[in-house]
Amino acid sequence: MCIRDSLYRQGSSSVAKNDDEAFRWYEKAALIRRDPEALYQLGKYHRDGTPARAADVTKARECFEAAAAIGGRDAYAEALELIPASIVLLL
């Protein structure tokens, strides 16, 4: 993951916070480098949505599962939280 991703996510004195730009950079890192942290952050953006993108729980779960498969922190727990309760009861 590069500094630019989190810089746009958090903002700073010289760079305005921009969730859509952060989403774009996390998406690049996730697709090109298969970075587990980028996949995790991308999953959070899909789960919560951004000003320009509606939330998409299915894509969020896919990102969390992909991050968990390659060792992403907290991604497995996030993926489990997005499984509908009716399915969890069957497990």
Short mmCIF file of N, CA, C and O in Angstrom, two decimals, residues 80 83 86-91:
data_model
loop_
_atom_site.label_atom_id
_atom_site.label_comp_id
_atom_site.label_asym_id
_atom_site.label_seq_id
_atom_site.Cartn_x
_atom_site.Cartn_y
_atom_site.Cartn_z
N LEU A 80 -17.03 -12.35 8.22
CA LEU A 80 -18.04 -13.09 8.98
C LEU A 80 -19.19 -12.20 9.40
O LEU A 80 -20.35 -12.64 9.42
N ILE A 83 -21.99 -11.93 6.76
CA ILE A 83 -22.78 -13.10 6.40
C ILE A 83 -24.15 -12.95 7.05
O ILE A 83 -24.24 -12.69 8.25
N SER A 86 -29.24 -15.68 8.98
CA SER A 86 -29.91 -16.94 8.66
C SER A 86 -28.91 -18.00 8.20
O SER A 86 -29.08 -19.18 8.48
N ILE A 87 -27.85 -17.60 7.55
CA ILE A 87 -26.81 -18.54 7.10
C ILE A 87 -25.94 -18.94 8.28
O ILE A 87 -25.58 -20.09 8.42
N VAL A 88 -25.61 -18.00 9.14
CA VAL A 88 -24.75 -18.28 10.29
C VAL A 88 -25.41 -19.31 11.19
O VAL A 88 -24.76 -20.20 11.72
N LEU A 89 -26.73 -19.24 11.35
CA LEU A 89 -27.44 -20.19 12.20
C LEU A 89 -27.30 -21.62 11.66
O LEU A 89 -27.30 -22.57 12.43
N LEU A 90 -27.17 -21.76 10.34
CA LEU A 90 -27.01 -23.09 9.75
C LEU A 90 -25.62 -23.66 10.00
O LEU A 90 -25.44 -24.87 9.95
N LEU A 91 -24.64 -22.80 10.23
CA LEU A 91 -23.28 -23.27 10.45
C LEU A 91 -23.20 -23.83 11.85
O LEU A 91 -22.61 -24.63 12.28
#
